[in-house]
CSV table of N, CA, C and O in Angstrom, one decimal:
chain,number,residue,atom,x,y,z
A,1,ASP,N,-179.9,83.2,81.7
A,1,ASP,CA,-180.8,82.1,81.3
A,1,ASP,C,-180.8,81.1,82.4
A,1,ASP,O,-181.9,80.5,82.6
A,2,GLU,N,-179.7,80.8,83.0
A,2,GLU,CA,-179.7,79.9,84.1
A,2,GLU,C,-180.6,80.3,85.2
A,2,GLU,O,-181.4,79.5,85.8
A,3,TRP,N,-180.5,81.6,85.6
A,3,TRP,CA,-181.4,82.1,86.6
A,3,TRP,C,-182.9,81.9,86.3
A,3,TRP,O,-183.7,81.5,87.1
A,4,TRP,N,-183.3,82.2,85.0
A,4,TRP,CA,-184.6,82.0,84.6
A,4,TRP,C,-185.1,80.6,84.7
A,4,TRP,O,-186.2,80.2,85.1
A,5,LEU,N,-184.2,79.6,84.2
A,5,LEU,CA,-184.5,78.2,84.3
A,5,LEU,C,-184.8,77.8,85.7
A,5,LEU,O,-185.7,77.0,86.0
A,6,ARG,N,-183.9,78.2,86.6
A,6,ARG,CA,-184.1,77.8,88.0
A,6,ARG,C,-185.4,78.4,88.6
A,6,ARG,O,-186.1,77.8,89.3
A,7,LYS,N,-185.7,79.6,88.2
A,7,LYS,CA,-186.9,80.3,88.7
A,7,LYS,C,-188.2,79.6,88.1
A,7,LYS,O,-189.2,79.5,88.8
A,8,ALA,N,-188.1,79.2,86.9
A,8,ALA,CA,-189.3,78.6,86.2
A,8,ALA,C,-189.6,77.2,86.6
A,8,ALA,O,-190.6,76.7,86.3
A,9,GLN,N,-188.6,76.5,87.2
A,9,GLN,CA,-188.8,75.1,87.6
A,9,GLN,C,-189.9,75.0,88.6
A,9,GLN,O,-190.0,75.8,89.6
A,10,ARG,N,-190.8,74.1,88.5
A,10,ARG,CA,-191.9,73.9,89.4
A,10,ARG,C,-191.4,73.1,90.6
A,10,ARG,O,-190.4,72.3,90.5
A,11,LYS,N,-192.2,73.1,91.7
A,11,LYS,CA,-191.8,72.4,92.9
A,11,LYS,C,-191.7,70.9,92.7
A,11,LYS,O,-190.9,70.2,93.3
A,12,GLU,N,-192.4,70.4,91.7
A,12,GLU,CA,-192.4,68.9,91.4
A,12,GLU,C,-191.1,68.5,90.7
A,12,GLU,O,-190.8,67.4,90.5
A,13,GLY,N,-190.4,69.5,90.1
A,13,GLY,CA,-189.1,69.3,89.4
A,13,GLY,C,-189.2,69.4,87.9
A,13,GLY,O,-188.2,69.3,87.2
A,14,CYS,N,-190.4,69.8,87.4
A,14,CYS,CA,-190.6,69.9,86.0
A,14,CYS,C,-190.7,71.3,85.5
A,14,CYS,O,-190.6,72.3,86.3
A,15,TRP,N,-190.8,71.5,84.2
A,15,TRP,CA,-191.1,72.8,83.6
A,15,TRP,C,-192.3,72.7,82.7
A,15,TRP,O,-192.6,71.6,82.2
A,16,GLY,N,-193.0,73.8,82.5
A,16,GLY,CA,-194.1,73.8,81.5
A,16,GLY,C,-193.7,74.7,80.3
A,16,GLY,O,-192.6,75.3,80.3
A,17,PHE,N,-194.6,74.8,79.3
A,17,PHE,CA,-194.3,75.6,78.2
A,17,PHE,C,-194.3,77.1,78.5
A,17,PHE,O,-193.7,77.9,77.9
A,18,ASP,N,-195.0,77.5,79.6
A,18,ASP,CA,-195.0,78.8,80.1
A,18,ASP,C,-195.4,78.8,81.5
A,18,ASP,O,-195.7,77.7,82.1
A,19,GLU,N,-195.6,79.9,82.2
A,19,GLU,CA,-195.9,80.0,83.6
A,19,GLU,C,-197.2,79.3,84.0
A,19,GLU,O,-197.4,78.8,85.1
A,20,LYS,N,-198.2,79.4,83.0
A,20,LYS,CA,-199.5,78.9,83.4
A,20,LYS,C,-199.8,77.5,82.9
A,20,LYS,O,-200.8,77.0,83.2
A,21,SER,N,-198.9,76.9,82.1
A,21,SER,CA,-199.2,75.6,81.6
A,21,SER,C,-198.8,74.5,82.5
A,21,SER,O,-198.0,74.8,83.4
A,22,ASP,N,-199.4,73.3,82.4
A,22,ASP,CA,-199.0,72.2,83.2
A,22,ASP,C,-197.6,71.8,82.9
A,22,ASP,O,-197.0,72.1,81.9
A,23,CYS,N,-197.1,71.0,83.8
A,23,CYS,CA,-195.7,70.4,83.6
A,23,CYS,C,-195.8,69.5,82.4
A,23,CYS,O,-196.8,68.9,82.1
A,24,ASP,N,-194.7,69.5,81.6
A,24,ASP,CA,-194.7,68.7,80.4
A,24,ASP,C,-193.3,68.1,80.2
A,24,ASP,O,-192.3,68.8,80.5
A,25,PRO,N,-193.2,66.9,79.7
A,25,PRO,CA,-191.8,66.3,79.5
A,25,PRO,C,-191.0,67.1,78.5
A,25,PRO,O,-189.7,67.1,78.6
A,26,ALA,N,-191.6,67.6,77.4
A,26,ALA,CA,-190.7,68.3,76.4
A,26,ALA,C,-190.0,69.5,76.9
A,26,ALA,O,-188.8,69.6,76.8
A,27,PRO,N,-190.6,70.5,77.5
A,27,PRO,CA,-189.9,71.6,78.1
A,27,PRO,C,-189.0,71.2,79.2
A,27,PRO,O,-187.9,71.8,79.5
A,28,THR,N,-189.4,70.2,80.0
A,28,THR,CA,-188.5,69.7,81.0
A,28,THR,C,-187.2,69.1,80.4
A,28,THR,O,-186.1,69.4,80.9
A,29,ALA,N,-187.3,68.4,79.4
A,29,ALA,CA,-186.1,67.8,78.7
A,29,ALA,C,-185.3,68.9,78.2
A,29,ALA,O,-184.0,68.9,78.3
A,30,LEU,N,-185.9,69.9,77.5
A,30,LEU,CA,-185.1,71.0,77.0
A,30,LEU,C,-184.4,71.8,78.1
A,30,LEU,O,-183.3,72.2,77.9
A,31,ALA,N,-185.0,72.0,79.2
A,31,ALA,CA,-184.4,72.7,80.3
A,31,ALA,C,-183.2,71.9,80.8
A,31,ALA,O,-182.1,72.5,81.1
A,32,LEU,N,-183.4,70.6,80.9
A,32,LEU,CA,-182.2,69.8,81.3
A,32,LEU,C,-181.1,69.8,80.3
A,32,LEU,O,-179.9,69.8,80.7
A,33,MET,N,-181.4,69.8,79.1
A,33,MET,CA,-180.3,69.9,78.1
A,33,MET,C,-179.6,71.3,78.2
A,33,MET,O,-178.4,71.4,78.0
A,34,ALA,N,-180.4,72.3,78.5
A,34,ALA,CA,-179.7,73.7,78.7
A,34,ALA,C,-178.8,73.6,79.9
A,34,ALA,O,-177.7,74.1,79.9
A,35,PHE,N,-179.2,73.0,81.0
A,35,PHE,CA,-178.4,72.9,82.2
A,35,PHE,C,-177.1,72.1,81.8
A,35,PHE,O,-176.0,72.4,82.2
A,36,GLY,N,-177.3,71.0,81.0
A,36,GLY,CA,-176.1,70.2,80.6
A,36,GLY,C,-175.2,71.1,79.8
A,36,GLY,O,-173.9,71.0,79.9
A,37,ALA,N,-175.7,71.9,78.9
A,37,ALA,CA,-174.8,72.8,78.1
A,37,ALA,C,-174.1,73.8,79.0
A,37,ALA,O,-173.0,74.2,78.6
A,38,LEU,N,-174.7,74.1,80.1
A,38,LEU,CA,-174.0,75.0,81.0
A,38,LEU,C,-173.0,74.3,81.9
A,38,LEU,O,-172.4,74.9,82.8
A,39,GLY,N,-172.9,73.0,81.8
A,39,GLY,CA,-172.0,72.2,82.6
A,39,GLY,C,-172.5,71.6,83.8
A,39,GLY,O,-171.7,71.0,84.6
A,40,PHE,N,-173.8,71.6,84.0
A,40,PHE,CA,-174.4,71.0,85.2
A,40,PHE,C,-174.8,69.5,84.9
A,40,PHE,O,-175.1,69.2,83.8
A,41,ASP,N,-174.7,68.7,86.0
A,41,ASP,CA,-175.2,67.3,85.8
A,41,ASP,C,-176.1,67.0,87.0
A,41,ASP,O,-176.6,67.9,87.7
A,42,ASP,N,-176.4,65.8,87.2
A,42,ASP,CA,-177.4,65.4,88.2
A,42,ASP,C,-177.0,65.6,89.7
A,42,ASP,O,-177.7,65.3,90.6
A,43,ARG,N,-175.8,66.1,89.9
A,43,ARG,CA,-175.4,66.5,91.2
A,43,ARG,C,-176.0,67.9,91.6
A,43,ARG,O,-176.0,68.3,92.7
A,44,ASP,N,-176.5,68.6,90.6
A,44,ASP,CA,-177.2,69.9,90.8
A,44,ASP,C,-178.6,69.6,91.2
A,44,ASP,O,-179.2,68.7,90.5
A,45,GLU,N,-179.1,70.2,92.2
A,45,GLU,CA,-180.5,69.9,92.7
A,45,GLU,C,-181.5,70.1,91.7
A,45,GLU,O,-182.5,69.2,91.5
A,46,ALA,N,-181.5,71.1,90.9
A,46,ALA,CA,-182.5,71.4,89.9
A,46,ALA,C,-182.5,70.3,88.8
A,46,ALA,O,-183.6,69.8,88.4
A,47,VAL,N,-181.3,69.9,88.4
A,47,VAL,CA,-181.2,68.8,87.4
A,47,VAL,C,-181.7,67.5,87.9
A,47,VAL,O,-182.5,66.8,87.3
A,48,LYS,N,-181.3,67.2,89.2
A,48,LYS,CA,-181.7,65.9,89.8
A,48,LYS,C,-183.2,65.9,89.9
A,48,LYS,O,-183.9,64.8,89.6
A,49,LYS,N,-183.9,67.0,90.3
A,49,LYS,CA,-185.3,67.0,90.4
A,49,LYS,C,-186.0,66.8,89.1
A,49,LYS,O,-187.0,66.1,89.0
A,50,GLY,N,-185.4,67.4,88.0
A,50,GLY,CA,-186.0,67.3,86.7
A,50,GLY,C,-185.8,65.9,86.2
A,50,GLY,O,-186.8,65.3,85.6
A,51,VAL,N,-184.7,65.3,86.4
A,51,VAL,CA,-184.5,63.9,86.0
A,51,VAL,C,-185.4,62.9,86.7
A,51,VAL,O,-186.1,62.1,86.1
A,52,ASP,N,-185.6,63.1,88.0
A,52,ASP,CA,-186.5,62.3,88.8
A,52,ASP,C,-187.9,62.4,88.3
A,52,ASP,O,-188.6,61.4,88.2
A,53,TRP,N,-188.3,63.6,88.0
A,53,TRP,CA,-189.7,63.9,87.5
A,53,TRP,C,-189.9,63.1,86.1
A,53,TRP,O,-190.9,62.5,86.0
A,54,LEU,N,-188.9,63.3,85.2
A,54,LEU,CA,-189.0,62.6,83.9
A,54,LEU,C,-189.1,61.1,84.1
A,54,LEU,O,-189.9,60.4,83.5
A,55,LEU,N,-188.3,60.5,84.9
A,55,LEU,CA,-188.3,59.1,85.1
A,55,LEU,C,-189.6,58.6,85.7
A,55,LEU,O,-190.0,57.5,85.3
A,56,ALA,N,-190.2,59.4,86.5
A,56,ALA,CA,-191.5,59.0,87.1
A,56,ALA,C,-192.6,59.1,86.1
A,56,ALA,O,-193.7,58.5,86.3
A,57,LYS,N,-192.5,59.9,85.0
A,57,LYS,CA,-193.5,60.1,84.1
A,57,LYS,C,-193.5,59.2,82.8
A,57,LYS,O,-194.4,59.2,82.0
A,58,GLN,N,-192.5,58.3,82.7
A,58,GLN,CA,-192.4,57.4,81.6
A,58,GLN,C,-193.5,56.4,81.7
A,58,GLN,O,-193.8,55.9,82.7
A,59,ASP,N,-194.2,56.2,80.5
A,59,ASP,CA,-195.3,55.3,80.6
A,59,ASP,C,-194.8,53.8,80.3
A,59,ASP,O,-193.7,53.6,80.0
A,60,PRO,N,-195.7,52.8,80.5
A,60,PRO,CA,-195.3,51.4,80.4
A,60,PRO,C,-194.7,51.1,79.0
A,60,PRO,O,-194.0,50.1,78.9
A,61,TYR,N,-195.0,51.9,78.0
A,61,TYR,CA,-194.5,51.6,76.6
A,61,TYR,C,-193.2,52.3,76.4
A,61,TYR,O,-192.7,52.1,75.3
A,62,GLY,N,-192.7,53.0,77.3
A,62,GLY,CA,-191.4,53.7,77.2
A,62,GLY,C,-191.5,55.1,76.7
A,62,GLY,O,-190.5,55.8,76.5
A,63,ARG,N,-192.8,55.6,76.5
A,63,ARG,CA,-193.0,57.0,76.0
A,63,ARG,C,-193.1,58.0,77.1
A,63,ARG,O,-193.3,57.7,78.2
A,64,TRP,N,-192.9,59.3,76.7
A,64,TRP,CA,-193.2,60.4,77.7
A,64,TRP,C,-194.3,61.3,77.3
A,64,TRP,O,-194.8,62.0,78.1
A,65,ASN,N,-194.8,61.2,76.1
A,65,ASN,CA,-195.9,62.1,75.7
A,65,ASN,C,-197.2,61.2,75.6
A,65,ASN,O,-197.4,60.6,74.6
A,66,HIS,N,-198.0,61.2,76.6
A,66,HIS,CA,-199.1,60.4,76.7
A,66,HIS,C,-200.3,60.8,75.8
A,66,HIS,O,-201.2,60.1,75.5
A,67,SER,N,-200.2,62.1,75.4
A,67,SER,CA,-201.3,62.6,74.6
A,67,SER,C,-201.1,62.4,73.1
A,67,SER,O,-202.0,62.6,72.3
A,68,ALA,N,-199.9,62.1,72.7
A,68,ALA,CA,-199.6,61.9,71.2
A,68,ALA,C,-199.8,60.5,70.8
A,68,ALA,O,-199.6,59.6,71.7
A,69,LEU,N,-200.0,60.2,69.6
A,69,LEU,CA,-200.2,58.9,69.1
A,69,LEU,C,-198.9,58.0,69.3
A,69,LEU,O,-199.0,56.9,69.8
A,70,THR,N,-197.8,58.6,68.9
A,70,THR,CA,-196.5,57.9,69.1
A,70,THR,C,-195.6,58.4,70.2
A,70,THR,O,-194.9,57.7,70.8
A,71,GLY,N,-195.7,59.7,70.4
A,71,GLY,CA,-194.8,60.3,71.4
A,71,GLY,C,-193.4,60.4,71.0
A,71,GLY,O,-192.5,60.6,71.8
A,72,PHE,N,-193.1,60.2,69.7
A,72,PHE,CA,-191.7,60.1,69.2
A,72,PHE,C,-190.9,61.3,69.5
A,72,PHE,O,-189.8,61.2,70.0
A,73,VAL,N,-191.4,62.5,69.2
A,73,VAL,CA,-190.6,63.7,69.4
A,73,VAL,C,-190.2,64.0,70.8
A,73,VAL,O,-189.1,64.2,71.2
A,74,THR,N,-191.3,63.9,71.7
A,74,THR,CA,-191.0,64.2,73.1
A,74,THR,C,-190.1,63.1,73.7
A,74,THR,O,-189.2,63.4,74.4
A,75,THR,N,-190.3,61.9,73.3
A,75,THR,CA,-189.5,60.8,73.8
A,75,THR,C,-188.0,61.0,73.4
A,75,THR,O,-187.1,60.8,74.1
A,76,ALA,N,-187.8,61.5,72.1
A,76,ALA,CA,-186.5,61.7,71.7
A,76,ALA,C,-185.8,62.9,72.5
A,76,ALA,O,-184.6,62.8,72.8
A,77,TYR,N,-186.6,63.9,72.8
A,77,TYR,CA,-186.0,65.0,73.6
A,77,TYR,C,-185.6,64.5,75.0
A,77,TYR,O,-184.6,64.8,75.5
A,78,VAL,N,-186.5,63.7,75.6
A,78,VAL,CA,-186.2,63.2,76.9
A,78,VAL,C,-185.0,62.2,76.9
A,78,VAL,O,-184.2,62.3,77.8
A,79,GLU,N,-184.9,61.4,76.0
A,79,GLU,CA,-183.8,60.5,75.9
A,79,GLU,C,-182.5,61.2,75.7
A,79,GLU,O,-181.5,60.9,76.3
A,80,GLN,N,-182.5,62.3,74.9
A,80,GLN,CA,-181.3,63.1,74.7
A,80,GLN,C,-181.0,63.8,76.1
A,80,GLN,O,-179.8,63.8,76.5
A,81,ALA,N,-182.0,64.3,76.8
A,81,ALA,CA,-181.7,65.0,78.0
A,81,ALA,C,-181.1,64.0,79.1
A,81,ALA,O,-180.2,64.4,79.8
A,82,LEU,N,-181.7,62.8,79.1
A,82,LEU,CA,-181.2,61.8,80.1
A,82,LEU,C,-179.8,61.3,79.8
A,82,LEU,O,-179.1,60.8,80.7
A,83,ALA,N,-179.5,61.3,78.5
A,83,ALA,CA,-178.2,60.8,78.1
A,83,ALA,C,-177.1,61.7,78.7
A,83,ALA,O,-176.0,61.3,79.0
């Protein structure tokens, strides 16, 4: 699983729902939580790139899902991953 996560990470530092989808905060957060469960932190290059991508994508209201009315679920995933 770690190998696949590393292979699926985009050069921008994010992940998509699949190989053809755009980068998205939700799968990026879930990938970072998986790395955390494997014992990695932001000293790992893949984790650092993912964290940096998420921090750059937060909107002025504090959300990460710009297409949802509230962005509650995605924001909760991202906050858990960043914790």
